[in-house]
Amino acid sequence: MRRRSRVVLLLAGLVALAMTAGCSVGGPAQQKLTVTGSTTILPIAEASADMYQAAHPGTRILVAGVGSSQGIESVSQGTSDIGTSSRELAPEEKKLGLVDTKIALDAIAVIVNPSNPVRALTMQQAAAIFERRITNWSQVGGHDMPIGLVNRDEASGTRDAFSKIVLKGRDFDRTAAVLPGTGQVRAVVTESPGAVGFISLGFVDRGVKAVAIDRIRPTEATVADGTYPISRVLHFFTKGQPKGLAKAYIDFVLSTPVQDAVVRDAGFLPIDKALK
Amino acid sequence: MSAGSPREGQAQAPAPQDRGPAGNGGLSRISRATHLKEALLRNAFLVCACVAVAGVTLIFVFVGYQGWPIFAKLGIGEFLGGRVWYPTKGLFGILTLVVNSLLAMAGGLVLGAPLAVGTAVFLSEVASPRVREVTRPAVELLAGIPSVVYGFFGLVLLRPIIARVFGGLGFGLFTVWVILGVMIVPTIATLTEDALRSVPEGIREASYAMGATKWQTIWRVLLPAARIGIIDAVILGMGRAIGETMAVVMIAGNAPVIPDSIFKPFLTLTTVIVMDMPYASGDHRTALFGVAIVLFVISMIFVASIRVISRSRGEGD
Amino acid sequence: MRSLERVDKRLTNGLALGVIWLAAITTVAALGAILLYVVVNGIGSLTPAFIFTWPHGVNMEGGIWPTIQSTVYVTALAMLITTPVAVLAAVYLAEYAVQGRLVRTIRFAADSLASVPSIVMGLFGLAAFVEGAGLKFSVLAAALALSFLLLPIVMRTTEEAIRSVPRYARWGSYGLGATKWQTVSRIVLPSATPRITTGVILAAGRAAGETAVVIYTMGTMINAPLFPSDGGRTMPVHLMLLAQDGINLHAAYGTALVLVLMVLAFNIVARWVSRRNRSMQG
Amino acid sequence: MTDKLASQDPGDVLSAGADKFTVDGLDFFYGAFNALSGIDVRIKEHAVTAFIGPSGCGKSTFLRCLNRMNDLIPGTRCEGKVRLDGHDVYGPGVDPADLRRRVGMIFQQPNPFPMTIYDNVAYGPRLHGMRKRADLDAVVEESLKRANVWKEVKDILGRGGLTLSGGQQQRLCIARVLAVEPEVLLMDEPCSAIDPTSVQKVEDLMAELKDRITIVIVTHNMQQAARVSDYTAFFLQELAGEAAHLIEFDRTATLFTTPRDRRTEDYITGRFG
């Protein structure tokens, strides 16, 4: 019957469109590298992967941001070649025989709304705020306004580092908002006068104000010389010494053009300046 | 060949069976081929129809298999009744999440149901054909908008407004109620409109004939007559609201506690899955599948209750 | 007393109708607000480059082509899997089924499938297809999971389309000695096809906008799938990740607009098919 | 009303003719409700038999028993003997499709298929395997002529069947049935929804078809029954909720001039119904 054939035609057309479009772009891959891990490092890994693939056609680097723990687990199990992590290895993870390559430095800034007069906090005050032992800005020299806590999701390396450095492993307040991304934290703090959160220094923009910790304001200089207390190292883990495509890719990430462009662009500090 | 002349001289039309005008002997038995073909087709269609049953069973089997250990480990009472959800500490009580999901759904209904029924009444009773020609596609389009777009809209426009107007971060039950309320309108409105349209025209005329105003007709005659259909629609809306994930996760704030105000962050059965799934493992992952089982059972309860209500009306299929 | 009572009655009538008008206006306004917001903010990023190039750079600047291809691919594959089964199932329910326990079970199962939260369907896809059947993150796994979500939708619209074929059209065919399948295939399905097509297209719109089911079955890796075994990130998932990240809102608005335009297109084509059918039927 | 009958020669002795349908002790049930009970009737071959009676007396239901169309209505049951040319129509293994091909049916509401006029008429032959264009053309033309509608549609065969007038549509449906060369033509109040000129044309074509096809027509219009039929059966449902019965069956002339049963007389003289 004429009409029924038209329906089949329509559906077949849809698939054909998808198939042909596919051929024009993705070519067959010779060498494949999988890089999984921290959502914080995801931007760096993806951007450098794109640059590397552009420079070395025929290689395919698949990057996934599933969280530091997942990254460490999958590289130790071999389901991915490089595991990226924005936190140090947990004691039991040290036994997995992973080789650490440090690729960048991340300083975590405590941010408040620009209208909030508070400019500095001690480490203890910051901890007390995020554990909800302090609930009103007036208790730290601000207006009489309830504190709106903004936390990151449990998979976030930034949250993990903040918890270790500032809270010394104690629990975050459980009534805090849990947001899945840096940008959301920044947006919420920008729009809510009483909000407080923490993001990588690189992402601080005019919409928020970074607070000094123990009287040290977070700047490239204070992070580079190690005086700013809340900072962490970003790691690429490999099973044994990196070799082949993995080594080539890691060296590429450590190269100056990538460090200056990609790492800085992602809001982090190039590794070569600080630890040389 | 003049019209109607007898056909004696006519060549026999070549039909498969021999059919002279006098009719052949006995009634032909069903030929084995057609009987077999019809039976084969009938069973093939039956198999396709049973794919739906297979689907539900498969969901129970696979989701159940993955989620069952948490029930075994904690026991249904502890899992459903436990107040604290703290995976990193091995605490998997989902009572908080259940309560939050119900609160979110209830608020969504309080906002959405009247809006939906009002829109449905408007479409079937009040709107002029020209206006209806515009409004109905709008409702259908509202149904077409992906829930992730609702969530995104809520996150970047609604949340900041609520934060500024009501203080706080903008996350919370109120924000979710607004978005859920709008999302379930199409579901409830289309079904309610069908229910209203299935009310026989005569009933309206009878009511008007007795001098009733349009509103009296709607309130005293039409809505009661379509009562069962509307209840079904609302229950389906509830199912949609409690099952919503993408729109809720962006604006709920995801704090694993029962919020002490409607402007404080909270976590629900659906949002805990989408937040934790990427990194959950071991018992935590099993618990998330356990939550999925609970959600599946809740949605089945809603469907069953619709069936019971419609059967109580004695309405045959 | 009599006139007061009449005024009061007319007053409440006017008031009530006003509230009803308000409800309808609010609903349409909500749609307007969402569409307006998405268009106003998204139109800026709607450049050919945005559509046809790949995302690159730290915060996924650049285009969203692979996500468009992933979306079209998984939607088409899901429809190819669902439609035949759903149509034939509907033929069974509308034409062959005899009222009884079996039919009631099938209807209950179909209704249950229709009300399964998409997040549960996503986990089911993960457990059954990605891990169970070992398909890993792939368009096929996503299409299979989506097809269970779409089955009841297409089944319902098809059954309604079949039931809307007037009974006397069927009896005309039976009266000529047609078998059941001859009647269904030559009379019922052809005249129900326009409405079935409308149902299929609307279901495709639902599939294209699905996030929870696809994220656990196709993964989130940016990839232009070629074979059903390839993974990929669809537009809704891309929008979710962009929104979660919150950095590149420019791309998020663009993706939201393209997604809404795609769903709008599905709706318009569906409406055009059903209107064309109504004029042809006459 | 009576002078109309006089013109028909009462003494015309129709050839005894064989019995096309013999119906003995037929009972029909909608679920538990016994709609028809104890129907015994002989439908003569190559003659027009009319079923008359007040609306709702089961005459259409009985008509549908003859070609088992009631099988399509779930929950119905038919008992007793219905024989076509001596063969039990409800016998085991009887192919209802073949039965319905040989016992065609015209419905009250004209129901052409949503196809062209040509395809409507060609539908039947195509069902039963006719493929060649030439054969189809011949059958289509032949059937449309026998249905007394050829002149009005011969130049617009490509147009949709539904675009015709009600009367033309009904004759198109008749042509469609004739295309499968039925031996019996059941007509369920064929003229109640069509214009007078078409009614005349349908009655004319019935007169012509009669010599080769057995016709059974259900009508609540007694003048029509008297005009077109050779035999008439009078059905009646005396009490609501009770089964309907066949009150009287005889030659049309006899039944309308000297009805045996009082209830028949009351009905045909218009005292009720």
GROMACS .gro file of N, CA and C in nm, chain B residues 86-150:
model
  195
  362TYR      N    1   2.366   0.843   5.434
  362TYR     CA    2   2.504   0.892   5.436
  362TYR      C    3   2.593   0.781   5.382
  363PRO      N    4   2.597   0.767   5.248
  363PRO     CA    5   2.666   0.653   5.187
  363PRO      C    6   2.810   0.636   5.233
  364THR      N    7   2.886   0.747   5.240
  364THR     CA    8   3.029   0.731   5.275
  364THR      C    9   3.043   0.671   5.415
  365LYS      N   10   2.938   0.685   5.496
  365LYS     CA   11   2.946   0.623   5.630
  365LYS      C   12   2.866   0.493   5.632
  366GLY      N   13   2.824   0.446   5.513
  366GLY     CA   14   2.754   0.318   5.508
  366GLY      C   15   2.612   0.325   5.561
  367LEU      N   16   2.555   0.447   5.567
  367LEU     CA   17   2.417   0.457   5.617
  367LEU      C   18   2.325   0.475   5.497
  368PHE      N   19   2.230   0.380   5.481
  368PHE     CA   20   2.146   0.387   5.360
  368PHE      C   21   1.999   0.392   5.395
  369GLY      N   22   1.961   0.482   5.486
  369GLY     CA   23   1.817   0.496   5.515
  369GLY      C   24   1.757   0.595   5.417
  370ILE      N   25   1.646   0.555   5.354
  370ILE     CA   26   1.596   0.646   5.249
  370ILE      C   27   1.465   0.713   5.289
  371LEU      N   28   1.429   0.707   5.418
  371LEU     CA   29   1.303   0.769   5.461
  371LEU      C   30   1.303   0.918   5.425
  372THR      N   31   1.419   0.982   5.450
  372THR     CA   32   1.430   1.126   5.418
  372THR      C   33   1.396   1.149   5.271
  373LEU      N   34   1.454   1.064   5.186
  373LEU     CA   35   1.434   1.083   5.041
  373LEU      C   36   1.288   1.060   5.003
  374VAL      N   37   1.227   0.957   5.067
  374VAL     CA   38   1.086   0.929   5.035
  374VAL      C   39   1.000   1.049   5.074
  375VAL      N   40   1.023   1.098   5.196
  375VAL     CA   41   0.943   1.214   5.244
  375VAL      C   42   0.962   1.332   5.148
  376ASN      N   43   1.090   1.359   5.111
  376ASN     CA   44   1.115   1.473   5.022
  376ASN      C   45   1.045   1.455   4.887
  377SER      N   46   1.051   1.329   4.835
  377SER     CA   47   0.985   1.306   4.705
  377SER      C   48   0.836   1.333   4.716
  378LEU      N   49   0.777   1.286   4.827
  378LEU     CA   50   0.631   1.306   4.844
  378LEU      C   51   0.600   1.455   4.858
  379LEU      N   52   0.686   1.526   4.936
  379LEU     CA   53   0.663   1.671   4.954
  379LEU      C   54   0.671   1.741   4.817
  380ALA      N   55   0.772   1.705   4.740
  380ALA     CA   56   0.788   1.770   4.608
  380ALA      C   57   0.666   1.742   4.521
  381MET      N   58   0.625   1.613   4.521
  381MET     CA   59   0.510   1.574   4.437
  381MET      C   60   0.384   1.648   4.483
  382ALA      N   61   0.361   1.649   4.616
  382ALA     CA   62   0.238   1.711   4.670
  382ALA      C   63   0.229   1.857   4.627
  383GLY      N   64   0.341   1.929   4.647
  383GLY     CA   65   0.340   2.071   4.611
  383GLY      C   66   0.316   2.090   4.462
  384GLY      N   67   0.383   2.005   4.384
  384GLY     CA   68   0.366   2.013   4.239
  384GLY      C   69   0.221   1.995   4.201
  385LEU      N   70   0.154   1.901   4.270
  385LEU     CA   71   0.012   1.873   4.242
  385LEU      C   72  -0.074   1.992   4.281
  386VAL      N   73  -0.047   2.047   4.401
  386VAL     CA   74  -0.130   2.159   4.450
  386VAL      C   75  -0.126   2.273   4.349
  387LEU      N   76  -0.009   2.293   4.288
  387LEU     CA   77   0.003   2.401   4.187
  387LEU      C   78  -0.049   2.353   4.052
  388GLY      N   79  -0.006   2.233   4.014
  388GLY     CA   80  -0.028   2.187   3.876
  388GLY      C   81  -0.169   2.141   3.849
  389ALA      N   82  -0.229   2.067   3.941
  389ALA     CA   83  -0.361   2.007   3.914
  389ALA      C   84  -0.468   2.112   3.885
  390PRO      N   85  -0.486   2.211   3.974
  390PRO     CA   86  -0.589   2.312   3.943
  390PRO      C   87  -0.560   2.381   3.810
  391LEU      N   88  -0.431   2.413   3.788
  391LEU     CA   89  -0.394   2.481   3.663
  391LEU      C   90  -0.434   2.392   3.544
  392ALA      N   91  -0.408   2.262   3.559
  392ALA     CA   92  -0.434   2.169   3.447
  392ALA      C   93  -0.585   2.154   3.425
  393VAL      N   94  -0.658   2.132   3.536
  393VAL     CA   95  -0.804   2.113   3.521
  393VAL      C   96  -0.866   2.242   3.466
  394GLY      N   97  -0.817   2.357   3.517
  394GLY     CA   98  -0.868   2.485   3.467
  394GLY      C   99  -0.844   2.497   3.317
  395THR      N  100  -0.723   2.461   3.275
  395THR     CA  101  -0.690   2.470   3.131
  395THR      C  102  -0.777   2.374   3.052
  396ALA      N  103  -0.798   2.254   3.107
  396ALA     CA  104  -0.879   2.154   3.034
  396ALA      C  105  -1.022   2.203   3.021
  397VAL      N  106  -1.077   2.257   3.132
  397VAL     CA  107  -1.215   2.309   3.126
  397VAL      C  108  -1.220   2.422   3.024
  398PHE      N  109  -1.116   2.504   3.026
  398PHE     CA  110  -1.112   2.616   2.930
  398PHE      C  111  -1.119   2.561   2.788
  399LEU      N  112  -1.037   2.459   2.762
  399LEU     CA  113  -1.029   2.406   2.625
  399LEU      C  114  -1.160   2.342   2.583
  400SER      N  115  -1.224   2.268   2.677
  400SER     CA  116  -1.340   2.192   2.630
  400SER      C  117  -1.470   2.270   2.645
  401GLU      N  118  -1.474   2.367   2.737
  401GLU     CA  119  -1.603   2.434   2.761
  401GLU      C  120  -1.604   2.582   2.726
  402VAL      N  121  -1.493   2.650   2.748
  402VAL     CA  122  -1.498   2.798   2.747
  402VAL      C  123  -1.441   2.855   2.617
  403ALA      N  124  -1.337   2.792   2.568
  403ALA     CA  125  -1.262   2.855   2.456
  403ALA      C  126  -1.344   2.854   2.329
  404SER      N  127  -1.331   2.963   2.252
  404SER     CA  128  -1.394   2.964   2.118
  404SER      C  129  -1.304   2.880   2.027
  405PRO      N  130  -1.358   2.824   1.921
  405PRO     CA  131  -1.276   2.737   1.833
  405PRO      C  132  -1.144   2.803   1.794
  406ARG      N  133  -1.150   2.933   1.763
  406ARG     CA  134  -1.025   3.000   1.719
  406ARG      C  135  -0.922   2.996   1.833
  407VAL      N  136  -0.967   3.032   1.952
  407VAL     CA  137  -0.874   3.035   2.066
  407VAL      C  138  -0.825   2.894   2.097
  408ARG      N  139  -0.917   2.799   2.086
  408ARG     CA  140  -0.878   2.659   2.116
  408ARG      C  141  -0.769   2.615   2.017
  409GLU      N  142  -0.782   2.662   1.892
  409GLU     CA  143  -0.686   2.625   1.787
  409GLU      C  144  -0.544   2.666   1.826
  410VAL      N  145  -0.533   2.769   1.913
  410VAL     CA  146  -0.400   2.816   1.954
  410VAL      C  147  -0.359   2.747   2.084
  411THR      N  148  -0.456   2.739   2.178
  411THR     CA  149  -0.420   2.693   2.313
  411THR      C  150  -0.382   2.545   2.315
  412ARG      N  151  -0.459   2.463   2.244
  412ARG     CA  152  -0.430   2.318   2.253
  412ARG      C  153  -0.289   2.287   2.203
  413PRO      N  154  -0.246   2.340   2.086
  413PRO     CA  155  -0.106   2.311   2.045
  413PRO      C  156  -0.007   2.359   2.151
  414ALA      N  157  -0.042   2.469   2.221
  414ALA     CA  158   0.052   2.518   2.323
  414ALA      C  159   0.066   2.413   2.433
  415VAL      N  160  -0.046   2.356   2.475
  415VAL     CA  161  -0.039   2.255   2.583
  415VAL      C  162   0.039   2.133   2.533
  416GLU      N  163   0.012   2.094   2.407
  416GLU     CA  164   0.083   1.975   2.355
  416GLU      C  165   0.233   2.002   2.346
  417LEU      N  166   0.267   2.129   2.310
  417LEU     CA  167   0.409   2.162   2.298
  417LEU      C  168   0.474   2.162   2.437
  418LEU      N  169   0.396   2.209   2.535
  418LEU     CA  170   0.448   2.208   2.673
  418LEU      C  171   0.485   2.066   2.712
  419ALA      N  172   0.408   1.970   2.663
  419ALA     CA  173   0.437   1.830   2.695
  419ALA      C  174   0.562   1.784   2.622
  420GLY      N  175   0.591   1.848   2.509
  420GLY     CA  176   0.703   1.803   2.426
  420GLY      C  177   0.838   1.852   2.477
  421ILE      N  178   0.835   1.958   2.558
  421ILE     CA  179   0.964   2.016   2.600
  421ILE      C  180   1.038   1.917   2.691
  422PRO      N  181   1.162   1.883   2.655
  422PRO     CA  182   1.238   1.785   2.735
  422PRO      C  183   1.255   1.834   2.879
  423SER      N  184   1.255   1.741   2.975
  423SER     CA  185   1.260   1.781   3.116
  423SER      C  186   1.395   1.847   3.148
  424VAL      N  187   1.499   1.816   3.072
  424VAL     CA  188   1.629   1.879   3.101
  424VAL      C  189   1.620   2.029   3.068
  425VAL      N  190   1.538   2.066   2.971
  425VAL     CA  191   1.522   2.208   2.938
  425VAL      C  192   1.444   2.277   3.051
  426TYR      N  193   1.343   2.206   3.106
  426TYR     CA  194   1.271   2.262   3.222
  426TYR      C  195   1.371   2.288   3.335
   0.00000   0.00000   0.00000
